[in-house]
Amino acid sequence: MKKILLACNAGMSTSMLVRKMRAAAEELGIEADINAVSLTEANDLIADVDVVLLGPQVKFQKAAVEKVAAGRAPVGVIDMRDYGTMNGKKVLQTALDMIDAEG
C-alpha cells in the first residue's frame, strides 16, 4: 500500500483533491492511503508515509519539510495547473512516480 500525504496551510484546500486521487487509485486498482493535513501535522507524520506533496500555496516551505523528512520520504510540490483543475489522476501519478524514483 502506497502512503501519500498532501499538505497545505490547514489541510482543507487539499481535501477535494484527496477525494479525486482516491477515486483515481480505486479506478486504477492501486492500493493507496491518501490523506490531507496541515503543514504542522505533516511534520509529525512524515516518518510513516512514502511521499509528501505540498500544495502550491506552501511551496516556499519545501526545504523545511525536506529537512524534517531527512530522506525518509521524497517531498514535492503539486503542479499549480493540476491543483487548480483538481486533476486527481495526474497528482496521483506524480506521487507514484516520486515513490518509484526512490525505490
PDB file of N, CA and C in Angstrom:
ATOM      1  N   MET A   1       0.844  -1.181   0.000  1.00  0.00           N
ATOM      2  CA  MET A   1       0.000   0.000   0.000  1.00  0.00           C
ATOM      3  C   MET A   1       0.886   1.241   0.000  1.00  0.00           C
ATOM      4  N   LYS A   2       0.568   2.160  -0.898  1.00  0.00           N
ATOM      5  CA  LYS A   2       1.299   3.425  -1.003  1.00  0.00           C
ATOM      6  C   LYS A   2       0.676   4.431  -0.039  1.00  0.00           C
ATOM      7  N   LYS A   3       1.520   5.111   0.731  1.00  0.00           N
ATOM      8  CA  LYS A   3       1.036   6.124   1.665  1.00  0.00           C
ATOM      9  C   LYS A   3       1.446   7.496   1.155  1.00  0.00           C
ATOM     10  N   ILE A   4       0.416   8.282   0.786  1.00  0.00           N
ATOM     11  CA  ILE A   4       0.640   9.594   0.179  1.00  0.00           C
ATOM     12  C   ILE A   4       0.049  10.659   1.092  1.00  0.00           C
ATOM     13  N   LEU A   5       0.850  11.673   1.387  1.00  0.00           N
ATOM     14  CA  LEU A   5       0.411  12.746   2.270  1.00  0.00           C
ATOM     15  C   LEU A   5       0.443  14.063   1.518  1.00  0.00           C
ATOM     16  N   LEU A   6      -0.685  14.772   1.515  1.00  0.00           N
ATOM     17  CA  LEU A   6      -0.765  16.104   0.939  1.00  0.00           C
ATOM     18  C   LEU A   6      -0.799  17.099   2.084  1.00  0.00           C
ATOM     19  N   ALA A   7      -0.083  18.190   1.932  1.00  0.00           N
ATOM     20  CA  ALA A   7      -0.035  19.193   3.000  1.00  0.00           C
ATOM     21  C   ALA A   7      -0.242  20.588   2.426  1.00  0.00           C
ATOM     22  N   CYS A   8      -1.020  21.371   3.145  1.00  0.00           N
ATOM     23  CA  CYS A   8      -1.219  22.776   2.793  1.00  0.00           C
ATOM     24  C   CYS A   8      -1.330  23.562   4.096  1.00  0.00           C
ATOM     25  N   ASN A   9      -1.789  24.795   4.009  1.00  0.00           N
ATOM     26  CA  ASN A   9      -1.858  25.619   5.218  1.00  0.00           C
ATOM     27  C   ASN A   9      -2.676  24.972   6.321  1.00  0.00           C
ATOM     28  N   ALA A  10      -3.890  24.547   5.994  1.00  0.00           N
ATOM     29  CA  ALA A  10      -4.756  23.974   7.022  1.00  0.00           C
ATOM     30  C   ALA A  10      -5.230  22.565   6.695  1.00  0.00           C
ATOM     31  N   GLY A  11      -4.883  22.066   5.525  1.00  0.00           N
ATOM     32  CA  GLY A  11      -5.325  20.738   5.128  1.00  0.00           C
ATOM     33  C   GLY A  11      -6.711  20.733   4.503  1.00  0.00           C
ATOM     34  N   MET A  12      -7.311  21.903   4.408  1.00  0.00           N
ATOM     35  CA  MET A  12      -8.679  21.989   3.900  1.00  0.00           C
ATOM     36  C   MET A  12      -8.729  22.016   2.376  1.00  0.00           C
ATOM     37  N   SER A  13      -7.903  22.843   1.757  1.00  0.00           N
ATOM     38  CA  SER A  13      -7.998  23.013   0.306  1.00  0.00           C
ATOM     39  C   SER A  13      -7.567  21.765  -0.455  1.00  0.00           C
ATOM     40  N   THR A  14      -6.820  20.889   0.179  1.00  0.00           N
ATOM     41  CA  THR A  14      -6.397  19.668  -0.494  1.00  0.00           C
ATOM     42  C   THR A  14      -7.385  18.521  -0.312  1.00  0.00           C
ATOM     43  N   SER A  15      -8.393  18.710   0.522  1.00  0.00           N
ATOM     44  CA  SER A  15      -9.345  17.621   0.798  1.00  0.00           C
ATOM     45  C   SER A  15     -10.091  17.145  -0.446  1.00  0.00           C
ATOM     46  N   MET A  16     -10.528  18.078  -1.286  1.00  0.00           N
ATOM     47  CA  MET A  16     -11.235  17.681  -2.504  1.00  0.00           C
ATOM     48  C   MET A  16     -10.281  16.941  -3.444  1.00  0.00           C
ATOM     49  N   LEU A  17      -9.042  17.393  -3.510  1.00  0.00           N
ATOM     50  CA  LEU A  17      -8.064  16.725  -4.356  1.00  0.00           C
ATOM     51  C   LEU A  17      -7.808  15.304  -3.851  1.00  0.00           C
ATOM     52  N   VAL A  18      -7.760  15.117  -2.555  1.00  0.00           N
ATOM     53  CA  VAL A  18      -7.583  13.779  -1.976  1.00  0.00           C
ATOM     54  C   VAL A  18      -8.717  12.857  -2.421  1.00  0.00           C
ATOM     55  N   ARG A  19      -9.942  13.341  -2.382  1.00  0.00           N
ATOM     56  CA  ARG A  19     -11.081  12.519  -2.818  1.00  0.00           C
ATOM     57  C   ARG A  19     -10.916  12.096  -4.276  1.00  0.00           C
ATOM     58  N   LYS A  20     -10.468  13.023  -5.107  1.00  0.00           N
ATOM     59  CA  LYS A  20     -10.290  12.702  -6.530  1.00  0.00           C
ATOM     60  C   LYS A  20      -9.127  11.722  -6.727  1.00  0.00           C
ATOM     61  N   MET A  21      -8.075  11.878  -5.922  1.00  0.00           N
ATOM     62  CA  MET A  21      -6.949  10.948  -6.003  1.00  0.00           C
ATOM     63  C   MET A  21      -7.357   9.554  -5.558  1.00  0.00           C
ATOM     64  N   ARG A  22      -8.147   9.467  -4.501  1.00  0.00           N
ATOM     65  CA  ARG A  22      -8.631   8.163  -4.024  1.00  0.00           C
ATOM     66  C   ARG A  22      -9.478   7.485  -5.087  1.00  0.00           C
ATOM     67  N   ALA A  23     -10.337   8.268  -5.744  1.00  0.00           N
ATOM     68  CA  ALA A  23     -11.182   7.713  -6.809  1.00  0.00           C
ATOM     69  C   ALA A  23     -10.321   7.216  -7.960  1.00  0.00           C
ATOM     70  N   ALA A  24      -9.287   7.971  -8.314  1.00  0.00           N
ATOM     71  CA  ALA A  24      -8.386   7.557  -9.400  1.00  0.00           C
ATOM     72  C   ALA A  24      -7.640   6.282  -9.018  1.00  0.00           C
ATOM     73  N   ALA A  25      -7.183   6.194  -7.780  1.00  0.00           N
ATOM     74  CA  ALA A  25      -6.470   4.995  -7.324  1.00  0.00           C
ATOM     75  C   ALA A  25      -7.384   3.776  -7.392  1.00  0.00           C
ATOM     76  N   GLU A  26      -8.614   3.951  -6.956  1.00  0.00           N
ATOM     77  CA  GLU A  26      -9.570   2.840  -6.993  1.00  0.00           C
ATOM     78  C   GLU A  26      -9.829   2.408  -8.436  1.00  0.00           C
ATOM     79  N   GLU A  27     -10.002   3.388  -9.305  1.00  0.00           N
ATOM     80  CA  GLU A  27     -10.255   3.107 -10.719  1.00  0.00           C
ATOM     81  C   GLU A  27      -9.085   2.347 -11.351  1.00  0.00           C
ATOM     82  N   LEU A  28      -7.867   2.667 -10.915  1.00  0.00           N
ATOM     83  CA  LEU A  28      -6.672   2.038 -11.474  1.00  0.00           C
ATOM     84  C   LEU A  28      -6.258   0.772 -10.726  1.00  0.00           C
ATOM     85  N   GLY A  29      -7.005   0.431  -9.657  1.00  0.00           N
ATOM     86  CA  GLY A  29      -6.686  -0.764  -8.885  1.00  0.00           C
ATOM     87  C   GLY A  29      -5.420  -0.622  -8.051  1.00  0.00           C
ATOM     88  N   ILE A  30      -5.130   0.596  -7.628  1.00  0.00           N
ATOM     89  CA  ILE A  30      -3.930   0.863  -6.827  1.00  0.00           C
ATOM     90  C   ILE A  30      -4.341   1.019  -5.366  1.00  0.00           C
ATOM     91  N   GLU A  31      -3.684   0.270  -4.493  1.00  0.00           N
ATOM     92  CA  GLU A  31      -3.950   0.403  -3.065  1.00  0.00           C
ATOM     93  C   GLU A  31      -3.161   1.591  -2.545  1.00  0.00           C
ATOM     94  N   ALA A  32      -3.878   2.614  -2.086  1.00  0.00           N
ATOM     95  CA  ALA A  32      -3.209   3.824  -1.619  1.00  0.00           C
ATOM     96  C   ALA A  32      -3.955   4.409  -0.430  1.00  0.00           C
ATOM     97  N   ASP A  33      -3.171   4.870   0.531  1.00  0.00           N
ATOM     98  CA  ASP A  33      -3.687   5.578   1.693  1.00  0.00           C
ATOM     99  C   ASP A  33      -3.317   7.042   1.456  1.00  0.00           C
ATOM    100  N   ILE A  34      -4.307   7.862   1.112  1.00  0.00           N
ATOM    101  CA  ILE A  34      -4.058   9.251   0.727  1.00  0.00           C
ATOM    102  C   ILE A  34      -4.782  10.170   1.703  1.00  0.00           C
ATOM    103  N   ASN A  35      -4.029  11.092   2.301  1.00  0.00           N
ATOM    104  CA  ASN A  35      -4.613  11.998   3.285  1.00  0.00           C
ATOM    105  C   ASN A  35      -4.102  13.408   3.096  1.00  0.00           C
ATOM    106  N   ALA A  36      -4.894  14.369   3.572  1.00  0.00           N
ATOM    107  CA  ALA A  36      -4.521  15.785   3.542  1.00  0.00           C
ATOM    108  C   ALA A  36      -4.473  16.310   4.963  1.00  0.00           C
ATOM    109  N   VAL A  37      -3.413  17.038   5.260  1.00  0.00           N
ATOM    110  CA  VAL A  37      -3.234  17.596   6.597  1.00  0.00           C
ATOM    111  C   VAL A  37      -2.606  18.990   6.483  1.00  0.00           C
ATOM    112  N   SER A  38      -2.535  19.665   7.616  1.00  0.00           N
ATOM    113  CA  SER A  38      -1.838  20.945   7.657  1.00  0.00           C
ATOM    114  C   SER A  38      -0.329  20.681   7.653  1.00  0.00           C
ATOM    115  N   LEU A  39       0.445  21.706   7.349  1.00  0.00           N
ATOM    116  CA  LEU A  39       1.900  21.558   7.369  1.00  0.00           C
ATOM    117  C   LEU A  39       2.391  21.100   8.730  1.00  0.00           C
ATOM    118  N   THR A  40       1.823  21.635   9.782  1.00  0.00           N
ATOM    119  CA  THR A  40       2.231  21.266  11.133  1.00  0.00           C
ATOM    120  C   THR A  40       2.032  19.778  11.373  1.00  0.00           C
ATOM    121  N   GLU A  41       0.860  19.276  10.990  1.00  0.00           N
ATOM    122  CA  GLU A  41       0.579  17.843  11.148  1.00  0.00           C
ATOM    123  C   GLU A  41       1.502  17.000  10.271  1.00  0.00           C
ATOM    124  N   ALA A  42       1.808  17.500   9.080  1.00  0.00           N
ATOM    125  CA  ALA A  42       2.655  16.760   8.148  1.00  0.00           C
ATOM    126  C   ALA A  42       4.003  16.448   8.779  1.00  0.00           C
ATOM    127  N   ASN A  43       4.551  17.410   9.501  1.00  0.00           N
ATOM    128  CA  ASN A  43       5.854  17.194  10.133  1.00  0.00           C
ATOM    129  C   ASN A  43       5.828  16.011  11.092  1.00  0.00           C
ATOM    130  N   ASP A  44       4.689  15.766  11.723  1.00  0.00           N
ATOM    131  CA  ASP A  44       4.564  14.653  12.663  1.00  0.00           C
ATOM    132  C   ASP A  44       4.327  13.310  11.975  1.00  0.00           C
ATOM    133  N   LEU A  45       3.893  13.344  10.713  1.00  0.00           N
ATOM    134  CA  LEU A  45       3.508  12.115  10.016  1.00  0.00           C
ATOM    135  C   LEU A  45       4.510  11.647   8.960  1.00  0.00           C
ATOM    136  N   ILE A  46       5.510  12.463   8.681  1.00  0.00           N
ATOM    137  CA  ILE A  46       6.441  12.171   7.586  1.00  0.00           C
ATOM    138  C   ILE A  46       7.097  10.798   7.707  1.00  0.00           C
ATOM    139  N   ALA A  47       7.410  10.378   8.905  1.00  0.00           N
ATOM    140  CA  ALA A  47       8.100   9.101   9.091  1.00  0.00           C
ATOM    141  C   ALA A  47       7.263   7.907   8.645  1.00  0.00           C
ATOM    142  N   ASP A  48       5.959   8.092   8.515  1.00  0.00           N
ATOM    143  CA  ASP A  48       5.069   6.978   8.201  1.00  0.00           C
ATOM    144  C   ASP A  48       4.493   7.007   6.788  1.00  0.00           C
ATOM    145  N   VAL A  49       5.030   7.850   5.904  1.00  0.00           N
ATOM    146  CA  VAL A  49       4.477   7.942   4.550  1.00  0.00           C
ATOM    147  C   VAL A  49       5.553   7.671   3.511  1.00  0.00           C
ATOM    148  N   ASP A  50       5.105   7.409   2.275  1.00  0.00           N
ATOM    149  CA  ASP A  50       6.022   7.145   1.167  1.00  0.00           C
ATOM    150  C   ASP A  50       6.389   8.407   0.393  1.00  0.00           C
ATOM    151  N   VAL A  51       5.508   9.420   0.440  1.00  0.00           N
ATOM    152  CA  VAL A  51       5.752  10.665  -0.295  1.00  0.00           C
ATOM    153  C   VAL A  51       4.915  11.783   0.329  1.00  0.00           C
ATOM    154  N   VAL A  52       5.453  13.002   0.267  1.00  0.00           N
ATOM    155  CA  VAL A  52       4.734  14.186   0.742  1.00  0.00           C
ATOM    156  C   VAL A  52       4.621  15.152  -0.430  1.00  0.00           C
ATOM    157  N   LEU A  53       3.395  15.584  -0.709  1.00  0.00           N
ATOM    158  CA  LEU A  53       3.165  16.582  -1.748  1.00  0.00           C
ATOM    159  C   LEU A  53       2.601  17.836  -1.100  1.00  0.00           C
ATOM    160  N   LEU A  54       3.222  18.966  -1.404  1.00  0.00           N
ATOM    161  CA  LEU A  54       2.774  20.239  -0.850  1.00  0.00           C
ATOM    162  C   LEU A  54       1.859  20.954  -1.834  1.00  0.00           C
ATOM    163  N   GLY A  55       0.845  21.617  -1.293  1.00  0.00           N
ATOM    164  CA  GLY A  55       0.005  22.467  -2.125  1.00  0.00           C
ATOM    165  C   GLY A  55       0.853  23.604  -2.671  1.00  0.00           C
ATOM    166  N   PRO A  56       0.542  24.097  -3.874  1.00  0.00           N
ATOM    167  CA  PRO A  56       1.354  25.154  -4.477  1.00  0.00           C
ATOM    168  C   PRO A  56       1.462  26.411  -3.605  1.00  0.00           C
ATOM    169  N   GLN A  57       0.444  26.664  -2.783  1.00  0.00           N
ATOM    170  CA  GLN A  57       0.449  27.862  -1.945  1.00  0.00           C
ATOM    171  C   GLN A  57       1.467  27.799  -0.820  1.00  0.00           C
ATOM    172  N   VAL A  58       2.015  26.619  -0.540  1.00  0.00           N
ATOM    173  CA  VAL A  58       3.035  26.487   0.513  1.00  0.00           C
ATOM    174  C   VAL A  58       4.358  25.946  -0.043  1.00  0.00           C
ATOM    175  N   LYS A  59       4.576  26.118  -1.341  1.00  0.00           N
ATOM    176  CA  LYS A  59       5.807  25.591  -1.942  1.00  0.00           C
ATOM    177  C   LYS A  59       7.055  26.201  -1.318  1.00  0.00           C
ATOM    178  N   PHE A  60       6.933  27.390  -0.764  1.00  0.00           N
ATOM    179  CA  PHE A  60       8.076  28.040  -0.120  1.00  0.00           C
ATOM    180  C   PHE A  60       8.539  27.272   1.124  1.00  0.00           C
ATOM    181  N   GLN A  61       7.733  26.328   1.602  1.00  0.00           N
ATOM    182  CA  GLN A  61       8.072  25.520   2.779  1.00  0.00           C
ATOM    183  C   GLN A  61       8.772  24.206   2.416  1.00  0.00           C
ATOM    184  N   LYS A  62       9.007  23.992   1.122  1.00  0.00           N
ATOM    185  CA  LYS A  62       9.548  22.695   0.673  1.00  0.00           C
ATOM    186  C   LYS A  62      10.868  22.353   1.361  1.00  0.00           C
ATOM    187  N   ALA A  63      11.802  23.283   1.418  1.00  0.00           N
ATOM    188  CA  ALA A  63      13.107  22.992   2.029  1.00  0.00           C
ATOM    189  C   ALA A  63      12.955  22.623   3.502  1.00  0.00           C
ATOM    190  N   ALA A  64      12.053  23.298   4.204  1.00  0.00           N
ATOM    191  CA  ALA A  64      11.838  22.994   5.627  1.00  0.00           C
ATOM    192  C   ALA A  64      11.245  21.605   5.801  1.00  0.00           C
ATOM    193  N   VAL A  65      10.304  21.232   4.930  1.00  0.00           N
ATOM    194  CA  VAL A  65       9.684  19.900   5.017  1.00  0.00           C
ATOM    195  C   VAL A  65      10.706  18.825   4.648  1.00  0.00           C
ATOM    196  N   GLU A  66      11.537  19.103   3.650  1.00  0.00           N
ATOM    197  CA  GLU A  66      12.585  18.140   3.275  1.00  0.00           C
ATOM    198  C   GLU A  66      13.546  17.920   4.442  1.00  0.00           C
ATOM    199  N   LYS A  67      13.832  18.962   5.178  1.00  0.00           N
ATOM    200  CA  LYS A  67      14.722  18.837   6.337  1.00  0.00           C
ATOM    201  C   LYS A  67      14.106  17.910   7.384  1.00  0.00           C
ATOM    202  N   VAL A  68      12.795  18.067   7.624  1.00  0.00           N
ATOM    203  CA  VAL A  68      12.096  17.198   8.576  1.00  0.00           C
ATOM    204  C   VAL A  68      12.061  15.764   8.041  1.00  0.00           C
ATOM    205  N   ALA A  69      11.829  15.623   6.740  1.00  0.00           N
ATOM    206  CA  ALA A  69      11.764  14.288   6.127  1.00  0.00           C
ATOM    207  C   ALA A  69      13.109  13.575   6.215  1.00  0.00           C
ATOM    208  N   ALA A  70      14.178  14.328   6.183  1.00  0.00           N
ATOM    209  CA  ALA A  70      15.534  13.777   6.323  1.00  0.00           C
ATOM    210  C   ALA A  70      15.768  12.548   5.445  1.00  0.00           C
ATOM    211  N   GLY A  71      15.257  12.580   4.213  1.00  0.00           N
ATOM    212  CA  GLY A  71      15.480  11.486   3.288  1.00  0.00           C
ATOM    213  C   GLY A  71      14.563  10.283   3.454  1.00  0.00           C
ATOM    214  N   ARG A  72      13.675  10.307   4.460  1.00  0.00           N
ATOM    215  CA  ARG A  72      12.767   9.163   4.672  1.00  0.00           C
ATOM    216  C   ARG A  72      11.673   9.104   3.622  1.00  0.00           C
ATOM    217  N   ALA A  73      11.302  10.262   3.072  1.00  0.00           N
ATOM    218  CA  ALA A  73      10.253  10.311   2.051  1.00  0.00           C
ATOM    219  C   ALA A  73      10.555  11.480   1.126  1.00  0.00           C
ATOM    220  N   PRO A  74      10.331  11.298  -0.184  1.00  0.00           N
ATOM    221  CA  PRO A  74      10.522  12.428  -1.085  1.00  0.00           C
ATOM    222  C   PRO A  74       9.443  13.485  -0.847  1.00  0.00           C
ATOM    223  N   VAL A  75       9.806  14.731  -1.091  1.00  0.00           N
ATOM    224  CA  VAL A  75       8.890  15.854  -0.908  1.00  0.00           C
ATOM    225  C   VAL A  75       8.797  16.596  -2.235  1.00  0.00           C
ATOM    226  N   GLY A  76       7.567  16.825  -2.696  1.00  0.00           N
ATOM    227  CA  GLY A  76       7.363  17.547  -3.944  1.00  0.00           C
ATOM    228  C   GLY A  76       6.284  18.605  -3.787  1.00  0.00           C
ATOM    229  N   VAL A  77       6.125  19.389  -4.829  1.00  0.00           N
ATOM    230  CA  VAL A  77       5.087  20.423  -4.858  1.00  0.00           C
ATOM    231  C   VAL A  77       4.111  20.055  -5.966  1.00  0.00           C
ATOM    232  N   ILE A  78       2.834  20.084  -5.652  1.00  0.00           N
ATOM    233  CA  ILE A  78       1.801  19.762  -6.639  1.00  0.00           C
ATOM    234  C   ILE A  78       1.801  20.837  -7.719  1.00  0.00           C
ATOM    235  N   ASP A  79       1.795  20.396  -8.970  1.00  0.00           N
ATOM    236  CA  ASP A  79       1.733  21.322 -10.102  1.00  0.00           C
ATOM    237  C   ASP A  79       0.515  22.231  -9.963  1.00  0.00           C
ATOM    238  N   MET A  80       0.744  23.531 -10.154  1.00  0.00           N
ATOM    239  CA  MET A  80      -0.328  24.505  -9.953  1.00  0.00           C
ATOM    240  C   MET A  80      -1.531  24.238 -10.861  1.00  0.00           C
ATOM    241  N   ARG A  81      -1.284  23.835 -12.089  1.00  0.00           N
ATOM    242  CA  ARG A  81      -2.384  23.570 -13.021  1.00  0.00           C
ATOM    243  C   ARG A  81      -3.177  22.338 -12.571  1.00  0.00           C
ATOM    244  N   ASP A  82      -2.458  21.279 -12.176  1.00  0.00           N
ATOM    245  CA  ASP A  82      -3.129  20.061 -11.710  1.00  0.00           C
ATOM    246  C   ASP A  82      -3.919  20.344 -10.437  1.00  0.00           C
ATOM    247  N   TYR A  83      -3.363  21.175  -9.570  1.00  0.00           N
ATOM    248  CA  TYR A  83      -4.049  21.543  -8.324  1.00  0.00           C
ATOM    249  C   TYR A  83      -5.304  22.360  -8.627  1.00  0.00           C
ATOM    250  N   GLY A  84      -5.160  23.345  -9.506  1.00  0.00           N
ATOM    251  CA  GLY A  84      -6.284  24.221  -9.844  1.00  0.00           C
ATOM    252  C   GLY A  84      -7.431  23.487 -10.512  1.00  0.00           C
ATOM    253  N   THR A  85      -7.103  22.479 -11.313  1.00  0.00           N
ATOM    254  CA  THR A  85      -8.148  21.716 -12.007  1.00  0.00           C
ATOM    255  C   THR A  85      -8.564  20.479 -11.219  1.00  0.00           C
ATOM    256  N   MET A  86      -7.942  20.292 -10.034  1.00  0.00           N
ATOM    257  CA  MET A  86      -8.239  19.135  -9.181  1.00  0.00           C
ATOM    258  C   MET A  86      -8.091  17.830  -9.967  1.00  0.00           C
ATOM    259  N   ASN A  87      -6.978  17.715 -10.696  1.00  0.00           N
ATOM    260  CA  ASN A  87      -6.697  16.539 -11.520  1.00  0.00           C
ATOM    261  C   ASN A  87      -6.104  15.433 -10.634  1.00  0.00           C
ATOM    262  N   GLY A  88      -6.992  14.717  -9.974  1.00  0.00           N
ATOM    263  CA  GLY A  88      -6.569  13.678  -9.042  1.00  0.00           C
ATOM    264  C   GLY A  88      -5.733  12.597  -9.682  1.00  0.00           C
ATOM    265  N   LYS A  89      -6.071  12.206 -10.887  1.00  0.00           N
ATOM    266  CA  LYS A  89      -5.329  11.149 -11.571  1.00  0.00           C
ATOM    267  C   LYS A  89      -3.884  11.586 -11.832  1.00  0.00           C
ATOM    268  N   LYS A  90      -3.692  12.809 -12.281  1.00  0.00           N
ATOM    269  CA  LYS A  90      -2.344  13.322 -12.584  1.00  0.00           C
ATOM    270  C   LYS A  90      -1.519  13.482 -11.307  1.00  0.00           C
ATOM    271  N   VAL A  91      -2.122  14.007 -10.249  1.00  0.00           N
ATOM    272  CA  VAL A  91      -1.391  14.185  -8.994  1.00  0.00           C
ATOM    273  C   VAL A  91      -1.044  12.827  -8.394  1.00  0.00           C
ATOM    274  N   LEU A  92      -1.952  11.875  -8.505  1.00  0.00           N
ATOM    275  CA  LEU A  92      -1.664  10.510  -8.048  1.00  0.00           C
ATOM    276  C   LEU A  92      -0.475   9.949  -8.811  1.00  0.00           C
ATOM    277  N   GLN A  93      -0.466  10.129 -10.121  1.00  0.00           N
ATOM    278  CA  GLN A  93       0.638   9.605 -10.930  1.00  0.00           C
ATOM    279  C   GLN A  93       1.962  10.266 -10.553  1.00  0.00           C
ATOM    280  N   THR A  94       1.919  11.563 -10.272  1.00  0.00           N
ATOM    281  CA  THR A  94       3.122  12.272  -9.827  1.00  0.00           C
ATOM    282  C   THR A  94       3.653  11.653  -8.536  1.00  0.00           C
ATOM    283  N   ALA A  95       2.762  11.402  -7.584  1.00  0.00           N
ATOM    284  CA  ALA A  95       3.162  10.799  -6.306  1.00  0.00           C
ATOM    285  C   ALA A  95       3.757   9.412  -6.526  1.00  0.00           C
ATOM    286  N   LEU A  96       3.106   8.603  -7.348  1.00  0.00           N
ATOM    287  CA  LEU A  96       3.597   7.246  -7.619  1.00  0.00           C
ATOM    288  C   LEU A  96       4.964   7.278  -8.303  1.00  0.00           C
ATOM    289  N   ASP A  97       5.146   8.216  -9.228  1.00  0.00           N
ATOM    290  CA  ASP A  97       6.430   8.354  -9.925  1.00  0.00           C
ATOM    291  C   ASP A  97       7.536   8.736  -8.924  1.00  0.00           C
ATOM    292  N   MET A  98       7.204   9.601  -7.976  1.00  0.00           N
ATOM    293  CA  MET A  98       8.198  10.001  -6.971  1.00  0.00           C
ATOM    294  C   MET A  98       8.574   8.821  -6.072  1.00  0.00           C
ATOM    295  N   ILE A  99       7.581   8.015  -5.718  1.00  0.00           N
ATOM    296  CA  ILE A  99       7.842   6.841  -4.883  1.00  0.00           C
ATOM    297  C   ILE A  99       8.718   5.846  -5.658  1.00  0.00           C
ATOM    298  N   ASP A 100       8.378   5.613  -6.932  1.00  0.00           N
ATOM    299  CA  ASP A 100       9.147   4.675  -7.760  1.00  0.00           C
ATOM    300  C   ASP A 100      10.590   5.153  -7.952  1.00  0.00           C
ATOM    301  N   ALA A 101      10.790   6.459  -8.089  1.00  0.00           N
ATOM    302  CA  ALA A 101      12.133   7.017  -8.278  1.00  0.00           C
ATOM    303  C   ALA A 101      13.007   6.780  -7.050  1.00  0.00           C
ATOM    304  N   GLU A 102      12.370   6.720  -5.873  1.00  0.00           N
ATOM    305  CA  GLU A 102      13.099   6.487  -4.630  1.00  0.00           C
ATOM    306  C   GLU A 102      13.477   5.018  -4.463  1.00  0.00           C
ATOM    307  N   GLY A 103      12.631   4.136  -5.029  1.00  0.00           N
ATOM    308  CA  GLY A 103      12.799   2.709  -4.808  1.00  0.00           C
ATOM    309  C   GLY A 103      13.883   2.132  -5.606  1.00  0.00           C
TER     310      GLY A 103
END
